[in-house]
Short mmCIF file of C-alpha atoms in Angstrom, two decimals:
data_model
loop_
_atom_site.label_atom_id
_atom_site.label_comp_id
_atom_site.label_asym_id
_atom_site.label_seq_id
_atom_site.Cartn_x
_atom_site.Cartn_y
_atom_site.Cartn_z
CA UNK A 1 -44.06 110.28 39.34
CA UNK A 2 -42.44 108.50 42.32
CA UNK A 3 -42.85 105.12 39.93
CA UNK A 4 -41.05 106.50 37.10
CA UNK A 5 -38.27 107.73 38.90
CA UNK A 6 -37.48 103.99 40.47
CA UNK A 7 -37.93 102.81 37.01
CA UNK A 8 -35.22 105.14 35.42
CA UNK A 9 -32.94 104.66 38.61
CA UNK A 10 -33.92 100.55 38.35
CA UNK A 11 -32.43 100.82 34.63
CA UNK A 12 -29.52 103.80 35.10
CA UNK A 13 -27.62 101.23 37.67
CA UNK A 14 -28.88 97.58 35.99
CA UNK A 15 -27.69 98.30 32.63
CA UNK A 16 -24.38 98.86 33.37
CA UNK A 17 -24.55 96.00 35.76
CA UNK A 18 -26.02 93.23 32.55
CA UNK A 19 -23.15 94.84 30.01
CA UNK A 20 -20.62 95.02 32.40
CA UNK A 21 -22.07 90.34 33.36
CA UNK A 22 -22.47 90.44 29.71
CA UNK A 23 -18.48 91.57 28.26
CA UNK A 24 -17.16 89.36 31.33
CA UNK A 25 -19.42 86.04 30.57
CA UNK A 26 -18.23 86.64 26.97
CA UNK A 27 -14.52 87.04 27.44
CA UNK A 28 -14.96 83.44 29.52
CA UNK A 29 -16.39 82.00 26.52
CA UNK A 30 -13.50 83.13 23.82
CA UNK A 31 -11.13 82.20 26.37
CA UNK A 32 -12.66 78.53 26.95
CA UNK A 33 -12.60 78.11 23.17
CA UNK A 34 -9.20 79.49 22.67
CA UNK A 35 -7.49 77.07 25.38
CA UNK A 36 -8.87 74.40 23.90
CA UNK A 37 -7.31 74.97 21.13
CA UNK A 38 -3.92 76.11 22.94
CA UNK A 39 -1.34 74.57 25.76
CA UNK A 40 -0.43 77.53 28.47
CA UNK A 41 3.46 77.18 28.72
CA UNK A 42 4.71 76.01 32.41
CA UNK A 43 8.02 75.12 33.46
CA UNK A 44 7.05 71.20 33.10
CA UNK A 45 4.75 70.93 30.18
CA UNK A 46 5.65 68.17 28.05
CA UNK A 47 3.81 68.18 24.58
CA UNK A 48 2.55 64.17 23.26
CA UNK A 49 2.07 63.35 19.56
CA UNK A 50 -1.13 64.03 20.22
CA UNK A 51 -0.76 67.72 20.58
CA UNK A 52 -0.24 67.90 17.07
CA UNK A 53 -3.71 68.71 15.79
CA UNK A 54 -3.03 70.93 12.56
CA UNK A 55 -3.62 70.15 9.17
CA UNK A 56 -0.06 68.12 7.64
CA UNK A 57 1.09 70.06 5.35
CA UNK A 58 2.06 67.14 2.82
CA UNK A 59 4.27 69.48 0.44
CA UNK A 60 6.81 70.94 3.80
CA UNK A 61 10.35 69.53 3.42
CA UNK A 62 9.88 69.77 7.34
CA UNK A 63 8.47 66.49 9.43
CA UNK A 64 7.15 68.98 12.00
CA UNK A 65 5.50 72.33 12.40
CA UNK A 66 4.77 73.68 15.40
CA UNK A 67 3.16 77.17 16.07
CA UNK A 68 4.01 79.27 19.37
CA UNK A 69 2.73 82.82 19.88
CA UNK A 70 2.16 85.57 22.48
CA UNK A 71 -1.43 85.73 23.95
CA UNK A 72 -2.77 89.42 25.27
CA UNK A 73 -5.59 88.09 27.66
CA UNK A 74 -7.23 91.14 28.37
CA UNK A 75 -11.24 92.39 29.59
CA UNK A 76 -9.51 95.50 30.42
CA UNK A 77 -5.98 97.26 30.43
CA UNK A 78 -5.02 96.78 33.76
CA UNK A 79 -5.79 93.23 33.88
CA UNK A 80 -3.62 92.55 30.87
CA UNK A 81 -1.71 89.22 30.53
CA UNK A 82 0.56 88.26 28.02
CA UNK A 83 1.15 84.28 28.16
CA UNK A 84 2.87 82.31 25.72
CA UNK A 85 0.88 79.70 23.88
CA UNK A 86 1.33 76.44 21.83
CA UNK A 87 -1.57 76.25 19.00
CA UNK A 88 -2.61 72.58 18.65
CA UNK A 89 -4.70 73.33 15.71
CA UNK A 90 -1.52 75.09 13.84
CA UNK A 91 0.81 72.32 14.44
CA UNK A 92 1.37 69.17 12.85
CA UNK A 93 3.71 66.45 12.45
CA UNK A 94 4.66 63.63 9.54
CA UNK A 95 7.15 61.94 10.81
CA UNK A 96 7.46 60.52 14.32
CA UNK A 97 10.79 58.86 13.99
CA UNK A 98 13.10 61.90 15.88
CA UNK A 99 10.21 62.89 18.05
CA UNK A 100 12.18 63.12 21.30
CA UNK A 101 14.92 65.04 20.04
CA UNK A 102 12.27 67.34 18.04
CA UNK A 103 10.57 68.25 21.46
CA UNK A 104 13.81 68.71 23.26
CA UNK A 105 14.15 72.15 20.59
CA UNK A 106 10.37 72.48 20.63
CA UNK A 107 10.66 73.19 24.94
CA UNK A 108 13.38 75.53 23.90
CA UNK A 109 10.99 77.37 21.50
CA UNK A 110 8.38 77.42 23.64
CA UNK A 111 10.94 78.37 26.59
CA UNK A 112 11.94 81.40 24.42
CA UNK A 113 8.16 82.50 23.73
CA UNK A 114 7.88 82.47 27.67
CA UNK A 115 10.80 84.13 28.31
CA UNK A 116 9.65 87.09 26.28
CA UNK A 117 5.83 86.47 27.41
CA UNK A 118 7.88 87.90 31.03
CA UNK A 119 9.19 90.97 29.32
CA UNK A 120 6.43 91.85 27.50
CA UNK A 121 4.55 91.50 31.24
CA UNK A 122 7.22 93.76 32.85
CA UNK A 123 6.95 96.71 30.35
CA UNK A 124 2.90 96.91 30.07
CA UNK A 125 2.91 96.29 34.31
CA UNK A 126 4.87 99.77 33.87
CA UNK A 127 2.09 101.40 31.84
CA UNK A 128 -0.84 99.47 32.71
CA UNK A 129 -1.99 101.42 35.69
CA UNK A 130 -1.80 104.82 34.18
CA UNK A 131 -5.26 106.35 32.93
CA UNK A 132 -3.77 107.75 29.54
CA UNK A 133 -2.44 104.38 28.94
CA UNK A 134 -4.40 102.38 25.93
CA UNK A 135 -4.33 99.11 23.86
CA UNK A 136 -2.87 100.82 21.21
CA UNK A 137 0.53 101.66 23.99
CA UNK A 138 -0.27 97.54 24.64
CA UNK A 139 0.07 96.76 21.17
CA UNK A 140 3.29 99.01 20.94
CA UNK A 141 5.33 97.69 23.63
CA UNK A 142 4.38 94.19 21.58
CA UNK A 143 5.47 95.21 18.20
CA UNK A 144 8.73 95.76 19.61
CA UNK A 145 8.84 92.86 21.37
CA UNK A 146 8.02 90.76 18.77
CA UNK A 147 10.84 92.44 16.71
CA UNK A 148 13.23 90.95 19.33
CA UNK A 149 11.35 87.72 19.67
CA UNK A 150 11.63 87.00 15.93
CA UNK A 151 15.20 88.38 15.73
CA UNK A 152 16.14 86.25 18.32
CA UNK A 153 13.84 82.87 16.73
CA UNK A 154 15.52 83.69 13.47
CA UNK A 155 19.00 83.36 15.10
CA UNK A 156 18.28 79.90 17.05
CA UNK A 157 16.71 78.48 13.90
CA UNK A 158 18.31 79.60 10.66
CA UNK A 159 21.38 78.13 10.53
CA UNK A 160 23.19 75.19 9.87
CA UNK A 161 23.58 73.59 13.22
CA UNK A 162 22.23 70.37 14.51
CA UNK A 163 19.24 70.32 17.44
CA UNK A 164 21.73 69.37 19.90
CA UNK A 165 24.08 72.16 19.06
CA UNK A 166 21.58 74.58 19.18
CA UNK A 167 20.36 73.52 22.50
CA UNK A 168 23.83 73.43 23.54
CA UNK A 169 24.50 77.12 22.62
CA UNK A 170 20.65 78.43 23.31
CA UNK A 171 19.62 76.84 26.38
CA UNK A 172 21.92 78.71 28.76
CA UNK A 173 20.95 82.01 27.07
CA UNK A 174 16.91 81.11 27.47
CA UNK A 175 17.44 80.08 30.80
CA UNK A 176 19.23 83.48 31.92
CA UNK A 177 16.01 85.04 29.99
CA UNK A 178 13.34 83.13 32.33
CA UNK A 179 15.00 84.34 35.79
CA UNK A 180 16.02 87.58 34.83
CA UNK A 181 12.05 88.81 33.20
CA UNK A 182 10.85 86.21 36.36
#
């Protein structure tokens, strides 16, 4: 009897123990895969011609695509992370000829994803820690950040001004953004 007992105790405390090694060893995994195919934004990251691993699309009026996006990194809710991302493997460019002036409103893209990557960290760090809280209140606090995020992207892009005017006018405004969700 005494045998049986150390067996079921042996396998009530190592199973949790093997899915517990098993969920973290596989959230290492996705997330080794997915930065390969990503750059993490930081204040100094400079993105090469060589960053630009997507398929050209051949039939885009545009020379250059690039693809930014939030990130939830996540093995549980109270670890949560949002960081904002630059997908290699979604971005692609034809024509190299204004490259440096193409990057220059690229960083401010990518400055803007970050800037809102901050807010998006201050609301959840609000809920995280509270035991009713769940990924569907994570995935709410995005939706409406995203709302903002794409208002605000549609703004910056969809008009009629050059890069350098758009800089001119945006940059201040993203800048403000980074120190005040810092």
């Amino acid at each position: 009897m005494k045998k049986k007992t150390k067996i079921i105790l042996i396998s009530i405390i190592s199973v949790p123990i093997i899915v517990f090694l098993y969920m973290k060893i596989s959230f290492e995994i996705k997330d080794y895969f997915i930065s390969k195919q990503v750059i993490y934004w930081s204040k100094n990251v400079e993105l090469n011609i060589n960053d630009f691993q997507g398929e050209i699309d051949n039939l885009s009026d545009y020379n250059i695509s690039w693809n930014h996006s939030l990130f939830l990194k996540t093995t549980n809710i109270r670890d949560a992370k949002i960081k904002a991302v630059f997908f290699k493997n979604k971005s692609w460019i034809k024509d190299t000829t204004d490259f440096k002036e193409d990057m220059r409103l690229q960083k401010l893209r990518f400055d803007l994803y970050e800037s809102f990557a901050r807010k998006y960290n201050k609301k959840i760090n609000l809920i995280k820690y509270d035991s009713n809280t769940s990924y569907s209140d994570l995935e709410n606090v995005g939706n409406a950040i995203y709302d903002e995020l794409n208002k605000m992207d549609n703004e910056i892009f969809n008009n009629e001004l050059t890069i350098s005017e758009k800089i001119e006018l945006w940059r201040p405004k993203i800048d403000k953004m980074l120190i005040q969700y810092r």
